[in-house]
Coordinates of C-alpha atoms in Angstrom, one line a residue:
R1 CA 79.1 135.6 147.6
L2 CA 80.1 135.7 144.1
D3 CA 78.5 139.3 143.6
D4 CA 80.2 140.6 146.0
D5 CA 83.9 139.1 144.8
T6 CA 83.4 140.4 142.0
S7 CA 82.7 144.1 143.3
I8 CA 86.1 143.8 145.4
I9 CA 87.9 142.6 142.1
R10 CA 86.3 145.9 140.2
T11 CA 87.0 148.4 142.8
Q12 CA 89.6 147.6 144.7
I13 CA 92.0 144.8 143.3
L14 CA 91.5 145.7 139.6
P15 CA 92.9 149.4 140.4
A16 CA 95.8 148.2 142.5
I17 CA 97.2 146.0 139.5
R18 CA 96.2 148.1 136.8
E19 CA 98.4 150.8 138.0
S20 CA 101.3 149.0 139.2
I21 CA 101.6 145.4 137.9
L22 CA 100.5 146.5 134.2
A23 CA 101.7 149.9 133.9
D24 CA 105.3 147.9 134.8
Y25 CA 104.6 145.0 132.5
V26 CA 104.0 148.0 129.3
Q27 CA 106.7 149.8 130.2
S28 CA 109.4 147.4 130.6
H29 CA 111.2 145.8 127.6
P30 CA 109.5 142.7 125.9
V31 CA 112.5 140.6 126.9
V32 CA 111.9 141.1 130.6
R33 CA 108.1 141.1 130.9
V34 CA 106.9 138.8 132.8
A35 CA 104.3 136.1 131.4
E36 CA 102.3 135.4 134.5
V37 CA 100.7 139.0 134.2
I38 CA 99.1 138.1 131.2
S39 CA 97.3 135.1 133.0
L40 CA 96.8 137.5 136.2
F41 CA 94.7 139.6 134.0
K42 CA 92.9 136.6 132.2
S43 CA 92.1 135.5 136.0
V44 CA 90.7 138.8 136.5
I45 CA 88.2 138.1 133.1
D46 CA 87.4 134.8 134.1
Q47 CA 86.3 136.0 137.7
T48 CA 84.2 139.0 137.0
R49 CA 82.9 137.8 133.4
A50 CA 80.9 140.5 131.9
E51 CA 80.9 142.6 134.9
I52 CA 84.1 143.6 134.0
E53 CA 83.1 145.1 130.4
P54 CA 82.9 149.2 131.6
E55 CA 87.0 148.9 132.7
L56 CA 87.5 146.7 129.9
G57 CA 89.3 149.2 127.8
S58 CA 91.8 150.2 130.6
I59 CA 93.2 146.9 130.9
F60 CA 92.3 145.3 127.1
V61 CA 93.7 148.1 125.2
P62 CA 97.5 148.5 127.2
L63 CA 97.9 144.9 127.4
F64 CA 96.6 143.4 124.2
T65 CA 98.9 146.0 122.2
S66 CA 101.9 145.6 124.2
T67 CA 102.0 142.0 123.8
L68 CA 100.7 141.6 120.0
E69 CA 104.3 143.2 118.9
M70 CA 106.0 140.6 120.9
V71 CA 104.0 137.5 119.5
T72 CA 103.6 138.2 115.6
Q73 CA 107.2 138.8 114.7
N74 CA 107.7 135.0 114.0
F75 CA 105.8 131.8 115.5
L76 CA 108.4 131.2 118.1
E77 CA 109.6 133.9 120.4
F78 CA 108.2 134.4 123.8
P79 CA 106.3 131.0 124.0
E80 CA 104.9 131.2 127.1
H81 CA 103.9 135.0 126.8
R82 CA 102.2 133.6 123.4
T83 CA 100.1 131.0 124.6
N84 CA 99.1 133.3 127.8
F85 CA 98.0 135.6 125.8
F86 CA 95.9 133.8 123.4
N87 CA 94.0 132.2 126.3
F88 CA 93.4 135.9 127.9
M89 CA 92.1 136.7 124.5
Q90 CA 89.8 133.5 124.7
S91 CA 88.6 134.6 127.8
T92 CA 87.6 138.0 126.8
V93 CA 86.2 137.2 123.5
H94 CA 84.2 134.5 125.6
Y95 CA 82.9 136.7 128.5
C96 CA 83.2 140.5 127.3
F97 CA 81.9 139.7 123.4
K98 CA 79.6 143.2 123.5
A99 CA 82.5 144.8 124.5
I100 CA 84.8 143.2 121.8
I101 CA 82.3 143.7 119.0
N102 CA 81.8 147.3 120.0
L103 CA 85.2 148.0 119.8
P104 CA 86.6 151.1 117.0
F105 CA 87.0 149.2 113.3
D106 CA 90.6 149.3 113.4
Q107 CA 91.0 147.6 116.7
L108 CA 88.2 145.1 115.5
K109 CA 90.5 144.4 113.0
L110 CA 93.8 143.9 114.9
I111 CA 91.6 141.3 116.9
V112 CA 90.8 139.6 113.6
D113 CA 94.6 139.4 112.7
M114 CA 95.3 138.1 115.9
I115 CA 92.8 135.1 115.6
C116 CA 94.2 134.3 112.4
W117 CA 97.6 134.6 113.2
A118 CA 97.0 132.2 116.0
F119 CA 95.2 129.4 114.0
K120 CA 98.0 129.8 111.6
H121 CA 100.8 128.4 114.4
T122 CA 101.9 124.8 113.2
D123 CA 101.8 123.6 117.4
R124 CA 98.5 122.3 118.1
I125 CA 98.0 124.2 121.3
N126 CA 98.1 127.7 119.9
S127 CA 96.8 127.0 116.6
E128 CA 93.7 125.2 118.5
I129 CA 92.9 128.2 120.7
G130 CA 92.8 130.2 117.7
L131 CA 90.4 128.3 116.3
V132 CA 88.2 128.0 119.7
I133 CA 88.2 132.0 119.6
L134 CA 86.9 132.2 116.0
Q135 CA 84.1 129.6 116.7
T136 CA 83.3 131.4 119.9
V137 CA 82.8 134.6 117.4
I138 CA 80.8 132.9 115.0
D139 CA 78.5 131.3 117.9
K140 CA 78.3 134.8 119.7
L141 CA 77.6 136.6 116.4
H142 CA 74.1 134.7 116.3
S143 CA 73.1 136.4 119.6
H144 CA 74.4 139.5 118.2
S145 CA 72.3 139.7 115.0
H146 CA 72.8 143.5 114.9
A147 CA 76.7 143.7 114.5
M148 CA 76.9 140.4 112.6
D149 CA 76.3 142.0 109.3
G150 CA 79.1 144.9 109.9
F151 CA 81.4 142.3 111.0
Y152 CA 80.9 139.6 108.1
S153 CA 80.9 142.6 105.4
H154 CA 84.2 143.5 106.7
F155 CA 86.2 140.4 107.7
Y156 CA 84.1 137.1 106.3
V157 CA 86.1 137.3 103.2
Q158 CA 89.9 137.5 105.1
I159 CA 88.6 134.4 107.1
I160 CA 87.5 132.5 104.5
E161 CA 91.1 132.9 102.9
E162 CA 92.9 132.3 106.3
L163 CA 90.8 129.1 107.1
F164 CA 91.7 127.9 103.2
Y165 CA 95.4 128.6 103.9
V166 CA 95.6 126.2 107.0
L167 CA 93.2 123.7 105.4
T168 CA 95.6 123.3 102.6
D169 CA 98.5 123.4 104.0
T170 CA 100.1 119.8 105.4
F171 CA 101.8 121.4 108.3
H172 CA 98.3 121.8 109.7
K173 CA 96.4 118.3 109.0
A174 CA 95.5 117.9 112.8
D175 CA 93.3 120.6 113.2
F176 CA 91.1 119.4 109.7
Q177 CA 88.0 118.3 112.2
F178 CA 88.0 121.9 113.1
H179 CA 88.9 123.6 109.9
T180 CA 85.7 121.8 108.1
S181 CA 83.4 122.6 111.3
I182 CA 84.2 126.3 111.2
L183 CA 84.1 126.6 107.5
M184 CA 80.7 124.7 107.2
N185 CA 79.3 127.2 109.6
L186 CA 80.4 130.2 107.4
F187 CA 79.4 128.7 104.4
S188 CA 75.6 127.7 105.8
I189 CA 75.1 131.3 106.9
V190 CA 75.7 132.1 103.6
H191 CA 74.0 129.7 102.0
N192 CA 71.2 130.2 104.3
K193 CA 71.2 134.3 103.6
I194 CA 71.7 134.6 107.1
I195 CA 74.1 137.6 106.1
I196 CA 72.3 140.3 104.3
S197 CA 74.8 142.7 103.4
P198 CA 77.5 142.1 100.8
V199 CA 80.8 140.6 102.0
F200 CA 82.6 141.8 98.8
D201 CA 82.9 145.0 97.1
T202 CA 79.6 145.5 94.9
S203 CA 81.3 148.2 92.8
K204 CA 83.5 145.4 91.0
F205 CA 81.0 142.8 91.7
P206 CA 77.6 144.4 90.8
H207 CA 75.4 141.6 89.9
Q208 CA 76.4 138.7 92.4
T209 CA 74.9 137.3 95.4
N210 CA 77.1 136.6 98.1
E211 CA 77.0 133.1 97.4
E212 CA 77.8 133.5 94.0
F213 CA 80.9 135.7 94.8
I214 CA 81.9 133.5 97.6
Q215 CA 81.6 130.2 95.1
E216 CA 83.4 132.0 92.9
Y217 CA 86.6 133.3 95.2
I218 CA 86.5 130.0 96.8
S219 CA 87.0 128.0 93.6
K220 CA 89.9 130.4 92.5
L221 CA 91.6 129.7 95.7
F222 CA 91.8 126.0 94.9
T223 CA 92.9 126.4 91.7
S224 CA 95.6 128.9 92.3
A225 CA 96.7 126.2 95.4
F226 CA 96.2 123.4 92.7
P227 CA 96.9 124.3 89.4
N228 CA 97.0 121.4 88.3
V229 CA 93.2 120.4 89.4
T230 CA 90.7 121.4 86.5
K231 CA 88.5 123.9 87.0
E232 CA 85.3 121.8 86.3
L233 CA 86.2 120.0 89.3
V234 CA 87.2 122.5 91.6
S235 CA 83.3 124.3 90.9
G236 CA 81.6 120.9 91.3
L237 CA 83.3 120.5 94.7
V238 CA 82.5 124.2 95.9
E239 CA 79.0 124.0 94.8
E240 CA 78.2 120.8 96.4
L241 CA 80.0 122.0 99.8
F242 CA 77.7 124.8 100.0
C243 CA 74.5 122.0 98.9
C244 CA 75.8 120.1 102.2
S245 CA 76.5 122.9 104.7
S246 CA 74.4 121.7 107.1
N247 CA 75.5 118.2 106.9
I248 CA 79.1 118.0 108.5
V249 CA 79.4 114.5 107.5
A250 CA 78.9 114.9 103.8
F251 CA 80.7 118.0 103.8
R252 CA 84.1 117.0 105.6
S253 CA 84.2 113.9 103.4
N254 CA 84.1 116.3 100.1
I255 CA 87.1 118.1 101.2
R256 CA 89.0 114.9 102.8
D257 CA 88.1 112.8 99.3
F258 CA 89.0 116.1 97.4
L259 CA 92.4 116.5 99.2
V260 CA 93.9 113.3 99.7
E261 CA 93.9 112.5 96.1
L262 CA 96.1 115.5 95.5
K263 CA 99.9 114.7 94.9
E264 CA 101.0 117.6 97.7
F265 CA 99.1 114.9 100.5
S266 CA 98.7 111.5 98.6
S267 CA 102.2 110.9 99.6
Q268 CA 101.9 111.7 103.3
D269 CA 100.3 109.9 106.4
N270 CA 96.8 111.3 106.5
D271 CA 95.4 109.4 109.3
E272 CA 94.4 113.1 111.1
F273 CA 91.8 113.5 108.2
F274 CA 90.1 110.5 109.2
I275 CA 89.5 110.9 113.2
D276 CA 86.1 111.5 113.2
Q277 CA 85.7 108.1 111.0
E278 CA 87.7 106.3 113.5
K279 CA 85.7 107.5 116.7
K280 CA 82.5 106.5 115.3
Q281 CA 83.9 103.3 114.4
R282 CA 85.2 102.7 117.9
E283 CA 82.1 104.0 119.6
Q284 CA 80.2 101.2 117.3
E285 CA 82.6 98.2 118.5
M286 CA 81.9 99.7 122.0
R287 CA 78.5 99.4 121.8
L288 CA 78.6 96.2 120.3
L289 CA 81.1 94.5 123.5
V290 CA 77.4 95.9 125.9
P291 CA 75.1 92.9 125.9
G292 CA 71.5 94.0 125.1
L293 CA 72.5 97.2 124.0
V294 CA 72.6 96.6 119.9
H295 CA 69.7 94.3 118.7
G296 CA 70.9 91.1 117.3
A297 CA 70.3 91.5 114.0
M298 CA 71.9 94.9 113.7
V299 CA 75.0 92.9 115.3
D300 CA 74.6 89.9 112.5
E301 CA 75.2 93.1 110.2

């Protein structure tokens, strides 16, 4: 039975591999560390899920700390360790979120930094894993409302700024659909006042709401990145994004229309921006091929 398997892993297998394999991994020079060790502990997380939380610290902290220093020097070294590490973090956040969100601030900050580092990769595999982890955090915070305010009061602005960086960088266009989906979620929780605590320093901005501050902050990010764009155009865009933060089609369309007009993007192939529209068109074409599925009057249109 699954419960029996989980108990065996926790009480018999985990102590053995922690004291031998994990200890050897941590003590070894980075060059000779075996990437499959990370996958092994991902499998432990996947098999035991939340049941591993009481023992999580004994494997998470040494594995996380020792591997993080290997994969954050640049975006290229230790490619296998890098992807295995991000996958390990994805499983940990997914199955052990309660333990993760209750970590001390300094450790939680390292995890947020790691997530942002992951989705800033230009290779699609690692960047998508980072975005999946971030979306998982956002989704799970909705069921951990006691932790939501504290988390966003510390990390909301950082996450927004890092997402803006990849959204407006031409090397990350392939993740445009993902970027806009996450940004809309983040805008929505501010627009709908789901976050109660300020996400900014109130001593510097004493008379602003979260939405007012974030709108102004994002406008400054846009105008700094694209100095040739007028402040009025940017302010109008940001205001419209908050207004349509429950409509992904409108939200994505507004950002796409803005970006493709910029000289930084206008001379490039921007097909990635239109994947959702192409998918919708293909689905409609497939429906038209099925007899009786679409009413004749609709076909004529």
